[in-house]
Coordinates of N, CA and C in Angstrom, one line a residue:
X1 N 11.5 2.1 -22.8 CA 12.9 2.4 -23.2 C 12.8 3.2 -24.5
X2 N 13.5 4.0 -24.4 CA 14.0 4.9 -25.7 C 14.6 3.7 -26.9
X3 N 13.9 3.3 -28.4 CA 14.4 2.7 -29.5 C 14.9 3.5 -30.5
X4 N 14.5 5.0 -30.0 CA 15.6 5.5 -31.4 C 16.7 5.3 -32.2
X5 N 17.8 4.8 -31.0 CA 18.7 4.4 -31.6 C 19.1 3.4 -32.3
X6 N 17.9 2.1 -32.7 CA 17.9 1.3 -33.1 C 17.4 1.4 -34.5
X7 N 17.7 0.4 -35.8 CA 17.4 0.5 -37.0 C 16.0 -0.6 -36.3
X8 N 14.9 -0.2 -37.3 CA 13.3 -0.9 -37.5 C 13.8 -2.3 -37.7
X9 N 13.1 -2.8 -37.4 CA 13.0 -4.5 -37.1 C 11.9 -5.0 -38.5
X10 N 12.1 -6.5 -38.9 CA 11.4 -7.0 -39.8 C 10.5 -8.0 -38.7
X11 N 11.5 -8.9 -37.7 CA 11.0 -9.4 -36.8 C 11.6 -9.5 -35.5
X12 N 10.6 -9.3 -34.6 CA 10.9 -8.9 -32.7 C 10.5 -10.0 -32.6
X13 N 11.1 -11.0 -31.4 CA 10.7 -12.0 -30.6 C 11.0 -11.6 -29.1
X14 N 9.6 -11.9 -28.6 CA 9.4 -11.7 -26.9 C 9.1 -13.1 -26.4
X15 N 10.2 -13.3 -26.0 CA 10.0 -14.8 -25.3 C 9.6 -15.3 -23.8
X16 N 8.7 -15.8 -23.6 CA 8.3 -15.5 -22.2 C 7.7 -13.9 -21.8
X17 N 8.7 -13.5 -20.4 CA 8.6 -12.4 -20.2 C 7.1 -11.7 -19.1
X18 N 6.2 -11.8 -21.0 CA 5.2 -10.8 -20.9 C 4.2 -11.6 -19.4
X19 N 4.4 -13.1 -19.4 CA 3.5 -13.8 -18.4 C 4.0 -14.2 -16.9
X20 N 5.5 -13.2 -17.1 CA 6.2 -13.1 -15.5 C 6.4 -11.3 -14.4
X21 N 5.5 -11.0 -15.1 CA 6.2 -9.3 -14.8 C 4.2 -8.8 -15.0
X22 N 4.0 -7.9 -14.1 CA 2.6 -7.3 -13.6 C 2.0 -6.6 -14.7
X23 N 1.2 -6.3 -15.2 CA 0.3 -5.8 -15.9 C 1.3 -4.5 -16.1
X24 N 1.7 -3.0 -15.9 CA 2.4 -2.0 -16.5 C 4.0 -2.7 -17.1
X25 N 4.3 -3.2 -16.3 CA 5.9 -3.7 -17.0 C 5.5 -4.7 -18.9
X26 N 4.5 -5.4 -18.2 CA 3.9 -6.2 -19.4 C 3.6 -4.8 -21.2
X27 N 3.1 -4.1 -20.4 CA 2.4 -3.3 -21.3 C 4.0 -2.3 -22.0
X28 N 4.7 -1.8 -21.1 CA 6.2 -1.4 -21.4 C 6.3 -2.5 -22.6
X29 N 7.0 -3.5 -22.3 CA 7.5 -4.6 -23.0 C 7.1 -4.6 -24.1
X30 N 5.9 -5.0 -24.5 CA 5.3 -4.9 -25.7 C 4.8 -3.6 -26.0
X31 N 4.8 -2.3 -26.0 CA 4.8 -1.1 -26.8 C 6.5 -1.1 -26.9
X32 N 7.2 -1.2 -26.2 CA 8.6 -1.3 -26.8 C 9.5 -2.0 -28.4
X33 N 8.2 -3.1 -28.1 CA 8.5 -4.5 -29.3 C 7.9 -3.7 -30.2
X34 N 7.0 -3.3 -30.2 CA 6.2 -2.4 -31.2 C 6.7 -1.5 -31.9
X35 N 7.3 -0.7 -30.9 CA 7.8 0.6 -31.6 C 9.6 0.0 -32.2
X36 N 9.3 -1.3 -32.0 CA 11.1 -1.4 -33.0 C 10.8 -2.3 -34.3
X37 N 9.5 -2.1 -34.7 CA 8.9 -2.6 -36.1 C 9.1 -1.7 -36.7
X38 N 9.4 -1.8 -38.1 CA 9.1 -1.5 -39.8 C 7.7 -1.8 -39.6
X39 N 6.6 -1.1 -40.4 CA 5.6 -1.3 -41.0 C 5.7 -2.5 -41.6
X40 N 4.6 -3.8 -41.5 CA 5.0 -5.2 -42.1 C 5.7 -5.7 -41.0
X41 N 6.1 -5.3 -40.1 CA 7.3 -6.2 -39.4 C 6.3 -7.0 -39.0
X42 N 6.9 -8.2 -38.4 CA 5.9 -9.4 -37.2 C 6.8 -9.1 -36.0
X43 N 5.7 -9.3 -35.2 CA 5.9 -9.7 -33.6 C 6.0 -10.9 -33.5
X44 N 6.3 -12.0 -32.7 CA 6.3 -12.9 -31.9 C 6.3 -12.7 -30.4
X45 N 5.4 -13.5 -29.7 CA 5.0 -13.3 -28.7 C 4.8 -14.9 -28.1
X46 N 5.4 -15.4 -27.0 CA 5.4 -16.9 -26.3 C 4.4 -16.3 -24.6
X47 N 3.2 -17.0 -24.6 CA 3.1 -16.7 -23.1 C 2.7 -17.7 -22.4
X48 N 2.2 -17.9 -21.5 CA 1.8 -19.0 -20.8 C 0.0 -18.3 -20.6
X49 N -0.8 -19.4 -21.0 CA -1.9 -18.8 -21.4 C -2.9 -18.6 -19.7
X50 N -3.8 -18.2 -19.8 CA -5.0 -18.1 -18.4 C -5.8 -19.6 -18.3
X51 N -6.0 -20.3 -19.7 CA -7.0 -21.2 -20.1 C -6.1 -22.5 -19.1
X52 N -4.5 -22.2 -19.6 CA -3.9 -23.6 -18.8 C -3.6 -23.8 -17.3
X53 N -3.2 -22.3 -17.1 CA -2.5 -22.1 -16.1 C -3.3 -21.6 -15.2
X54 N -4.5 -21.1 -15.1 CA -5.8 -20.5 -14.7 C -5.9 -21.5 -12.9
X55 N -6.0 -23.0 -13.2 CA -6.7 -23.6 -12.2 C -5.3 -23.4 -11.3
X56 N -3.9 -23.7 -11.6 CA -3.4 -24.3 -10.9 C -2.3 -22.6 -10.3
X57 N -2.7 -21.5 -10.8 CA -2.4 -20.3 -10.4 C -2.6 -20.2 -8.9
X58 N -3.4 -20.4 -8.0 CA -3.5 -20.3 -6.5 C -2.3 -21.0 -6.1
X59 N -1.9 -22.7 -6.3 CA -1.4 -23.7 -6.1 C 0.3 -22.9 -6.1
X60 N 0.3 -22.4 -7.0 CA 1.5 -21.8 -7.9 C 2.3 -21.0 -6.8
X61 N 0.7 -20.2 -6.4 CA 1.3 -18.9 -5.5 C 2.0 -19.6 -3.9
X62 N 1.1 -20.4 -3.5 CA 1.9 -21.1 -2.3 C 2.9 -21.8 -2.0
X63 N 3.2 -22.0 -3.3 CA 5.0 -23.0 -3.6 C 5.6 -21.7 -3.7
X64 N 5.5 -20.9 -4.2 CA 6.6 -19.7 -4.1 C 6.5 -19.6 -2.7
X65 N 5.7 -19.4 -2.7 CA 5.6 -18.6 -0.8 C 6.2 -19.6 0.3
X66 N 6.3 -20.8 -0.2 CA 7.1 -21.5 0.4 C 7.9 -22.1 0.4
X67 N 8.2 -22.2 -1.1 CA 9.8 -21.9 -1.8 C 10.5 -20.9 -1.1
X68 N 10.4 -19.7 -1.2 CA 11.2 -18.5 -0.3 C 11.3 -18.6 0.7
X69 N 10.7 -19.5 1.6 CA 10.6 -19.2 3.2 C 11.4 -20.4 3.7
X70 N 11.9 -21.4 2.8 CA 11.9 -22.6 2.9 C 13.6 -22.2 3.4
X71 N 13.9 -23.4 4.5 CA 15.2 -23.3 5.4 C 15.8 -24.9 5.8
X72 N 14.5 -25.7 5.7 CA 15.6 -27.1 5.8 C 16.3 -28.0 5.3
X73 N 16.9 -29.0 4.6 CA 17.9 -29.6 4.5 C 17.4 -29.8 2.7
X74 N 15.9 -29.9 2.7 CA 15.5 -30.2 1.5 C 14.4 -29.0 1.2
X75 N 14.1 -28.0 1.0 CA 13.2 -26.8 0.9 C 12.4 -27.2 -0.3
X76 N 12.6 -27.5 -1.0 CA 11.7 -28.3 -2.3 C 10.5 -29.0 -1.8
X77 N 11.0 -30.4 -1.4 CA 10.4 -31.4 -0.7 C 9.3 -30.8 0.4
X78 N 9.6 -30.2 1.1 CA 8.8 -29.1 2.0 C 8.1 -28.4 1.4
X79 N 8.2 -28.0 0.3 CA 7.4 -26.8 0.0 C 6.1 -27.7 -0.7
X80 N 6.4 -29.1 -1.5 CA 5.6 -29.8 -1.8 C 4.8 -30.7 -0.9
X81 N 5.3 -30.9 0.2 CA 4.5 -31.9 1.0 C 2.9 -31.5 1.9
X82 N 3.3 -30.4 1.7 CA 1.6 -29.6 2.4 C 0.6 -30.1 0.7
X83 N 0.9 -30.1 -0.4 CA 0.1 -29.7 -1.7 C -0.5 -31.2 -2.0
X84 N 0.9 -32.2 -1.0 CA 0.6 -33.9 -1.8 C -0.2 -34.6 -0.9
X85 N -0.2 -33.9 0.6 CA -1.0 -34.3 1.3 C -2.2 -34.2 1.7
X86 N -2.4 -32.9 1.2 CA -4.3 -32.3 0.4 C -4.5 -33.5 -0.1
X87 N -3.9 -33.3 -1.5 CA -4.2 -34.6 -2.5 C -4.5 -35.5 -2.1
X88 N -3.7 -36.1 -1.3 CA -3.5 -37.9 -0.8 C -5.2 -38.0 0.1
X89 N -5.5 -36.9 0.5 CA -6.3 -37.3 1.8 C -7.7 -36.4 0.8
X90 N -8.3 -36.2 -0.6 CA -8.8 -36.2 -1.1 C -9.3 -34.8 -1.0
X91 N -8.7 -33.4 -0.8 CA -8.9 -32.2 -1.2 C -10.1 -31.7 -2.4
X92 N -10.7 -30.9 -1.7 CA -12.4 -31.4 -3.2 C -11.1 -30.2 -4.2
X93 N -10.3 -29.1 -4.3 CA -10.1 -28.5 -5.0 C -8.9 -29.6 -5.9
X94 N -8.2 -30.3 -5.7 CA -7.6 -31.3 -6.0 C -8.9 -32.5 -6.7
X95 N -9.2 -33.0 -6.2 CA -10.3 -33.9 -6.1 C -11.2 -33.9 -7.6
X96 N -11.7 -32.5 -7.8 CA -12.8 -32.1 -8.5 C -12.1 -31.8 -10.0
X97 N -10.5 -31.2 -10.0 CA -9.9 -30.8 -11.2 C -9.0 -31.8 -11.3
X98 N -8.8 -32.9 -12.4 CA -8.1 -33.3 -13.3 C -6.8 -32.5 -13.2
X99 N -7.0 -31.7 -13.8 CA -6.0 -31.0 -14.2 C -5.1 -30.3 -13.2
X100 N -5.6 -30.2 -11.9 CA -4.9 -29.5 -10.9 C -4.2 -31.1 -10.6
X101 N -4.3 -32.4 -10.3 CA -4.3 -33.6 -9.8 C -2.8 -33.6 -10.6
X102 N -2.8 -34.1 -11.9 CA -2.2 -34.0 -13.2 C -1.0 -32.8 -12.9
X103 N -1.3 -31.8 -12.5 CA -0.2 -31.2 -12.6 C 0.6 -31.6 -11.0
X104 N -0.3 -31.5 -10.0 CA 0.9 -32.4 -9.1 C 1.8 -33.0 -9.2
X105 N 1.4 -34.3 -10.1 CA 1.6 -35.2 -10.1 C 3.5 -35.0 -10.9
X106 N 3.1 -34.2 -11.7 CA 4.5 -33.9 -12.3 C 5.1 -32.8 -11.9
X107 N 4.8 -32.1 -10.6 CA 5.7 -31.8 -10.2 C 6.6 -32.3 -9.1
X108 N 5.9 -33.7 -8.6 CA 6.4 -34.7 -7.9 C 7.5 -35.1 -7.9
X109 N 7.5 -35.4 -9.5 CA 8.6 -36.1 -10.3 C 9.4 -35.3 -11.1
X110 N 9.3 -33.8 -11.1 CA 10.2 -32.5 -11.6 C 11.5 -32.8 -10.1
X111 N 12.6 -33.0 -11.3 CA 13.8 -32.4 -10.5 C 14.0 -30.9 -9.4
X112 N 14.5 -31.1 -8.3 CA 14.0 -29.8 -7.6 C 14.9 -28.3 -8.1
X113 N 15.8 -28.3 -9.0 CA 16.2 -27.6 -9.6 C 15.5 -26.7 -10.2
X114 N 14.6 -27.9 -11.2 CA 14.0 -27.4 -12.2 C 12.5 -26.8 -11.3
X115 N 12.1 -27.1 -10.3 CA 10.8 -26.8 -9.7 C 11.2 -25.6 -9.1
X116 N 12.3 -25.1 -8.2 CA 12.9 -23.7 -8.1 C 13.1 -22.1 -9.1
X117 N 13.6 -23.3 -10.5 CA 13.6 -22.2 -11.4 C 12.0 -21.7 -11.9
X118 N 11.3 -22.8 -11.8 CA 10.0 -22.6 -12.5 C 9.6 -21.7 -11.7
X119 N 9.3 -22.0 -10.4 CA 8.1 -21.3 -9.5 C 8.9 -20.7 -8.4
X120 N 10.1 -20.3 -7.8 CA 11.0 -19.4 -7.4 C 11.5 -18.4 -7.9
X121 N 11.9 -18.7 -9.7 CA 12.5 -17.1 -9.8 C 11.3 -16.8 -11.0
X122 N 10.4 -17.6 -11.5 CA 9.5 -16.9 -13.0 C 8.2 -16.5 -11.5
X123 N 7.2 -15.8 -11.7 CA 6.3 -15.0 -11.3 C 5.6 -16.3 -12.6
X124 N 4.0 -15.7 -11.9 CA 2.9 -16.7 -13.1 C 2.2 -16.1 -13.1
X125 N 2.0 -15.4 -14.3 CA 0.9 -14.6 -14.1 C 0.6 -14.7 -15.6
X126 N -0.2 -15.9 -15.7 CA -0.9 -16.3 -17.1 C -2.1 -15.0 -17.9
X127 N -1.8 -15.1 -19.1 CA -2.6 -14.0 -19.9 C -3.7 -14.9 -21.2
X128 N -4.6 -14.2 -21.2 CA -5.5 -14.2 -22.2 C -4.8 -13.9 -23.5
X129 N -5.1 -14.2 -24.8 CA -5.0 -14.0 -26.1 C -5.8 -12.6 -26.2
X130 N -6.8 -12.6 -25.4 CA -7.7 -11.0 -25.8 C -6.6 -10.1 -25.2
X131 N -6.4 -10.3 -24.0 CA -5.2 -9.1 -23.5 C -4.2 -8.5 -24.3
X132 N -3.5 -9.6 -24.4 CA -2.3 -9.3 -25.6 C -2.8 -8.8 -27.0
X133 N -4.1 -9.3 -27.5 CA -4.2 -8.1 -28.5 C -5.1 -6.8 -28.1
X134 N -5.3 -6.7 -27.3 CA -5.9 -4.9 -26.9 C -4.8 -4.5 -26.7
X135 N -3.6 -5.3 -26.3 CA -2.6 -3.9 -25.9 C -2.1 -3.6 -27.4
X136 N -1.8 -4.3 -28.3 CA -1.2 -4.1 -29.3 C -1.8 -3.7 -30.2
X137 N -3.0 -3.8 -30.3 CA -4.0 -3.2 -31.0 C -4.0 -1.3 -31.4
X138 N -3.5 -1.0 -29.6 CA -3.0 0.4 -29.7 C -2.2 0.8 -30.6
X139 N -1.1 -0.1 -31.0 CA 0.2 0.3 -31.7 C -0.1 0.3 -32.7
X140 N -1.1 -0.6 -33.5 CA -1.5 -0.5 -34.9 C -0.8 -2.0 -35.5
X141 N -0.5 -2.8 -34.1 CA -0.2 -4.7 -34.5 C -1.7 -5.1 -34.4
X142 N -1.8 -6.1 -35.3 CA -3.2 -6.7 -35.9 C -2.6 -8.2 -35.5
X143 N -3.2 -9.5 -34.9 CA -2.4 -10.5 -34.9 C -2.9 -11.3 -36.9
X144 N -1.8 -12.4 -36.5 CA -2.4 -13.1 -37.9 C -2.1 -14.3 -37.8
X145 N -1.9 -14.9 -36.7 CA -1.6 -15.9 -36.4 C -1.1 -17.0 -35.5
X146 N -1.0 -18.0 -35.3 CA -0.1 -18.5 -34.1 C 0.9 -19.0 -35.0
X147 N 2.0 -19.0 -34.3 CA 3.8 -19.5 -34.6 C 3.7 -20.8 -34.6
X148 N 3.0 -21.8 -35.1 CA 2.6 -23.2 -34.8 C 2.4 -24.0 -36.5
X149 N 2.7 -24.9 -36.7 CA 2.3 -25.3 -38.2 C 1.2 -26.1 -37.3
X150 N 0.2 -26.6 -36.2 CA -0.6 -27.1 -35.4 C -1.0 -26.7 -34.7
X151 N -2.4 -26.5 -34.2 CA -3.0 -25.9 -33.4 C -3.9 -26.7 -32.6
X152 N -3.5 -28.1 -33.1 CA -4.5 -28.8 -32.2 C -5.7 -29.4 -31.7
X153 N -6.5 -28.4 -32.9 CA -8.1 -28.0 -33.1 C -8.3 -29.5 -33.4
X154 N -7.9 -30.0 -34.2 CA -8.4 -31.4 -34.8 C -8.5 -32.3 -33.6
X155 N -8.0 -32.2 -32.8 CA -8.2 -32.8 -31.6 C -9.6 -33.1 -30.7
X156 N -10.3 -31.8 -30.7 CA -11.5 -31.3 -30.4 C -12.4 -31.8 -31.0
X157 N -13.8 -32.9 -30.6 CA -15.2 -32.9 -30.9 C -15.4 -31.9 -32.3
X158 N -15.9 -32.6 -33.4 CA -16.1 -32.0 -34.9 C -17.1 -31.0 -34.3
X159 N -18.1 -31.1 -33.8 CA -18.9 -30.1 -33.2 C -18.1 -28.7 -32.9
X160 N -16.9 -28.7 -31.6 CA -16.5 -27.8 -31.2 C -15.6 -27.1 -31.8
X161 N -14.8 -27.8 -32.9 CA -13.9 -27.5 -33.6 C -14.4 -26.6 -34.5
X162 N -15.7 -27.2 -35.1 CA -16.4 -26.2 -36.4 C -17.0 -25.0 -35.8
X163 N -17.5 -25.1 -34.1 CA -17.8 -23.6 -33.8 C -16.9 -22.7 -33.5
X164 N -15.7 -23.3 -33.3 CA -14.5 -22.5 -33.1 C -14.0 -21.7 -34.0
X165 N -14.1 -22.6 -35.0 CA -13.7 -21.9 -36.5 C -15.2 -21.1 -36.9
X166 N -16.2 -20.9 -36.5 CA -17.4 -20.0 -36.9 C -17.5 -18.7 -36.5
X167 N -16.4 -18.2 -35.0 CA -16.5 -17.8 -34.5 C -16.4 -16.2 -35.3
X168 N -17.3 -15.1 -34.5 CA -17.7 -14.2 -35.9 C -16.1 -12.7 -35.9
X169 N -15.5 -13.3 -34.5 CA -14.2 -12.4 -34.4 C -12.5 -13.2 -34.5
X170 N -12.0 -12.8 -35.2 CA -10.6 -13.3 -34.2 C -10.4 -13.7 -32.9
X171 N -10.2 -12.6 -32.0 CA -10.4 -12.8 -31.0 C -10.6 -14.2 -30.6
X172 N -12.3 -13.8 -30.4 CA -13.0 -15.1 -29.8 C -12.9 -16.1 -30.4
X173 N -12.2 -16.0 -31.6 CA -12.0 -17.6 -32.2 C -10.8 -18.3 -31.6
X174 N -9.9 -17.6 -31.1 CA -8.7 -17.7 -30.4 C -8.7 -18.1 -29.1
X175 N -9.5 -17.6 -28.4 CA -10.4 -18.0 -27.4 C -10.8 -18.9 -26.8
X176 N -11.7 -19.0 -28.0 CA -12.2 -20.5 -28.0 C -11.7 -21.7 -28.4
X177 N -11.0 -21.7 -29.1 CA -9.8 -22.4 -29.3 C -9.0 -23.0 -28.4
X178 N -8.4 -22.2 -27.8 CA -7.9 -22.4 -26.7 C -8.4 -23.1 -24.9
X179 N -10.2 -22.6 -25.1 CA -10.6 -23.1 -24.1 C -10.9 -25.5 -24.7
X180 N -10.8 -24.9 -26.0 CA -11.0 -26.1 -27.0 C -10.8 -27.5 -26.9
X181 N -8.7 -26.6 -27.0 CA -7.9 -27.9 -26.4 C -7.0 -28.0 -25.5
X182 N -7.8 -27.0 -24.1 CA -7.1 -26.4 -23.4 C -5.3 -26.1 -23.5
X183 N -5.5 -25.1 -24.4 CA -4.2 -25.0 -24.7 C -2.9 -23.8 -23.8
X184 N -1.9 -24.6 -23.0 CA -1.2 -24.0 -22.1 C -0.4 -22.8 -22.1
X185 N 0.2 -23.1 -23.5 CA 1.1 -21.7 -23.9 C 0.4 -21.7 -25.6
X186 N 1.1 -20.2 -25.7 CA 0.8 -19.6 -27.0 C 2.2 -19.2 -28.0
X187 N 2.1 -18.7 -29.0 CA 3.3 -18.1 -29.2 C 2.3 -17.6 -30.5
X188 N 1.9 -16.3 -30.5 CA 1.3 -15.2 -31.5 C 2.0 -15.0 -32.2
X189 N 1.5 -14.6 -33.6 CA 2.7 -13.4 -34.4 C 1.6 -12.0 -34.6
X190 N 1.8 -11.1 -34.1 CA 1.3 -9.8 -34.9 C 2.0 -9.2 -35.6
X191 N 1.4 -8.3 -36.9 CA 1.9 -7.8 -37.9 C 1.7 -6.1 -37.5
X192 N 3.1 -5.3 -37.6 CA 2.5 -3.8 -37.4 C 1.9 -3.2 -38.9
X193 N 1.1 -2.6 -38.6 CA 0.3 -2.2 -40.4 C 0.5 -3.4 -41.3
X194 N 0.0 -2.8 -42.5 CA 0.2 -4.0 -43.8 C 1.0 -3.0 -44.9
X195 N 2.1 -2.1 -44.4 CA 2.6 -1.4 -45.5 C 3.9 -3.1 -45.7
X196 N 3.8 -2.8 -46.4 CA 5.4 -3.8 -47.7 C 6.4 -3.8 -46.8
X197 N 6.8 -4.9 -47.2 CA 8.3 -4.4 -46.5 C 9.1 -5.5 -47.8
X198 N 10.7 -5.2 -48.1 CA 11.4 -5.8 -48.6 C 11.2 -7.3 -48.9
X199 N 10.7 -8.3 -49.5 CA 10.7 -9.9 -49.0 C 11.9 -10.6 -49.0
X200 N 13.2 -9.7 -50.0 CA 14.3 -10.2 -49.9 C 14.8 -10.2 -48.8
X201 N 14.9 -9.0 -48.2 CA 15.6 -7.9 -47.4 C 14.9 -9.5 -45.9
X202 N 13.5 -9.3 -45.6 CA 12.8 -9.9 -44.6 C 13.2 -11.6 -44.8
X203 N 13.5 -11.9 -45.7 CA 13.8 -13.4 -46.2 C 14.8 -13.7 -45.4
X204 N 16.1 -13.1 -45.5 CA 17.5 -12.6 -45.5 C 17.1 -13.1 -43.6
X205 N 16.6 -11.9 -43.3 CA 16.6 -11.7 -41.9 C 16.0 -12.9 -41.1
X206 N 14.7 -13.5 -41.6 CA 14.5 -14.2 -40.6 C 15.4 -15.6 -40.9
X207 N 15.6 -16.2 -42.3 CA 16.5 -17.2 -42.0 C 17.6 -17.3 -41.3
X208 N 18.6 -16.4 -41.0 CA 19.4 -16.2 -39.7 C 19.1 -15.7 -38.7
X209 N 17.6 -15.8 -38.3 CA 17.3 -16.0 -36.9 C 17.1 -17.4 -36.4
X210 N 17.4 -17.4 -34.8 CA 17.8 -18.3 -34.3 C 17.0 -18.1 -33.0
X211 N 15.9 -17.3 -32.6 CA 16.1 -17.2 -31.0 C 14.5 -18.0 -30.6
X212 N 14.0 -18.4 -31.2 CA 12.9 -19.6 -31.0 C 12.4 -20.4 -31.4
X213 N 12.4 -21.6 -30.3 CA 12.1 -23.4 -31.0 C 10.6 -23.3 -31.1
X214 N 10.1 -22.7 -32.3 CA 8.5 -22.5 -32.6 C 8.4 -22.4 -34.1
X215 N 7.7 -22.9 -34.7 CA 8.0 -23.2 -36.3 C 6.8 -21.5 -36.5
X216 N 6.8 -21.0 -37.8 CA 6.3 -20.3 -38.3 C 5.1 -20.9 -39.4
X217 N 3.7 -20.2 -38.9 CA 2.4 -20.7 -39.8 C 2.7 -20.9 -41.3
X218 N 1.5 -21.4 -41.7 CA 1.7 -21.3 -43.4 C 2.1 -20.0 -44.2
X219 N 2.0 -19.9 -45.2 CA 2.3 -18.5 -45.0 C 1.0 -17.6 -45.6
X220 N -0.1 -18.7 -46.2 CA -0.9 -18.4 -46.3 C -1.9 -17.2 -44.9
X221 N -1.5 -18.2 -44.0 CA -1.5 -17.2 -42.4 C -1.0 -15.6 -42.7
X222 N 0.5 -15.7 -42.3 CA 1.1 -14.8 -42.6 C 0.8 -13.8 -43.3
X223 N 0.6 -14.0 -44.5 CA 0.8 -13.7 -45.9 C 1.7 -13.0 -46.0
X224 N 3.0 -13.9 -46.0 CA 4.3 -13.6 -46.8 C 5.2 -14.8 -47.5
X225 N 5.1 -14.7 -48.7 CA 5.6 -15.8 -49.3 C 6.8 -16.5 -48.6
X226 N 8.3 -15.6 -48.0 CA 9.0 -15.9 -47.1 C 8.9 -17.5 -46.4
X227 N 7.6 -17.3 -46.2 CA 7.4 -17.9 -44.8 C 6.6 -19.5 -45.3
X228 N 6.9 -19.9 -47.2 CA 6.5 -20.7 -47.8 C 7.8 -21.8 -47.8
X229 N 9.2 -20.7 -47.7 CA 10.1 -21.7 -47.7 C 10.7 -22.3 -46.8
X230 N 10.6 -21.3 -45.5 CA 10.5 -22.0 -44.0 C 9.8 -22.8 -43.9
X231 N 8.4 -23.0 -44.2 CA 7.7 -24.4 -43.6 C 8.1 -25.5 -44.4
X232 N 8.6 -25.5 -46.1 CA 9.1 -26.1 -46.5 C 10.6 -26.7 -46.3
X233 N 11.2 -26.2 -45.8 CA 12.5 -26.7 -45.1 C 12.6 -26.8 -43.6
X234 N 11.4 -26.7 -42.6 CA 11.7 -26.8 -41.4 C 12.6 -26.0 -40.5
X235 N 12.6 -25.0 -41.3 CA 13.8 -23.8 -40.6 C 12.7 -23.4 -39.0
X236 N 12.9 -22.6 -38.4 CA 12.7 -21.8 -37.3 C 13.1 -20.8 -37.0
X237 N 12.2 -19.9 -36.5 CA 12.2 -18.4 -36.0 C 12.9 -18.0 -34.9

């Protein structure tokens, strides 16, 4: 889309979105978010990661497919009972992953409302942390951080944690991280360039934002003082 007509942004939030819609619409989306930055602005970025969503992506695809097709009294219930009865009678791809078992199990007990909206009208198409920054990388966004005052790492074997943090790129530290504690969703901030921007003017702006339940890093992260009094008051981005 054409941004011309829009005044430069200090901060863009993309919420979801980029992890429901195909690889070119994805890439639209975010050079759009891009091009409505000031120099200094931050991105925010929420996705559903590859690391979480990775095993149970096949599973995902055949609830849709039979969510849509579904015609009798209960279409939910149906679209689940082929997935619980693998399970039940010991399916090695069930069987072998934890984590595929685990997520069954709660979708069992998901309201069928809520299991329609998830996997009938969102598309899943989980992303890497490296994806999201090669596309943005083009624009001249650098990331600097996750939207998180926790990351979780502490959670992780002191071993894995410390090589996480050794890691000799961003990137791959993010990466690894994430394969770490297996972490599901993301919420990125990238920065376009490192020219200045206003701190009053950016101060101003993000405390009357309101469009995401994600706390913003230290600001040490960031590096914008701004973002010293938000963590100190518990405000949100």
């Amino acid at each position: 889309p054409d941004n011309s007509d829009y005044p430069p942004c200090d901060l863009v939030v993309i919420d979801g979105i980029v992890d429901s819609v195909d690889s070119k619409l994805r890439n639209q989306v975010l050079a759009a978010a891009a091009s409505l930055l000031r120099p200094g602005g931050l991105l925010a970025i929420s996705y559903r990661t590859a690391v979480g969503w990775g095993e149970v992506a096949p599973l995902c695809r055949l609830l849709r497919h039979t969510l849509k097709r579904g015609s009798g009294p209960d279409p939910t219930a149906d679209a689940i009972a082929p997935l619980e009865a693998l399970k039940a009678r010991g399916a090695a791809y069930m069987a072998v992953r934890p984590t595929v078992a685990a997520w069954l199990d709660d979708l069992l007990r998901a309201p069928a409302d809520q299991v329609i909206d998830s996997y009938l009208v969102d598309a899943l198409r989980p992303l890497s942390h490296a994806q999201v920054s090669e596309v943005l990388a083009d624009f001249g966004a650098e990331f600097v951080g996750q939207a998180r005052l926790d990351d979780f790492l502490h959670k992780a074997p002191t071993a894995v944690a410390q090589r996480v943090r050794d890691a000799p790129t961003v990137v791959l530290r993010e990466t690894l991280s994430d394969l770490a504690v297996r972490r599901t969703a993301r919420i990125d901030l990238f920065r376009l360039g490192r020219a200045g921007v206003g701190e009053p003017d950016r101060d101003q702006t993000v405390q009357t934002t309101r469009v995401m339940s994600a706390r913003l890093p230290t600001y040490e992260s960031v590096g914008a003082p701004w973002a010293r009094h938000i963590v100190s008051n518990g405000a949100s981005a």
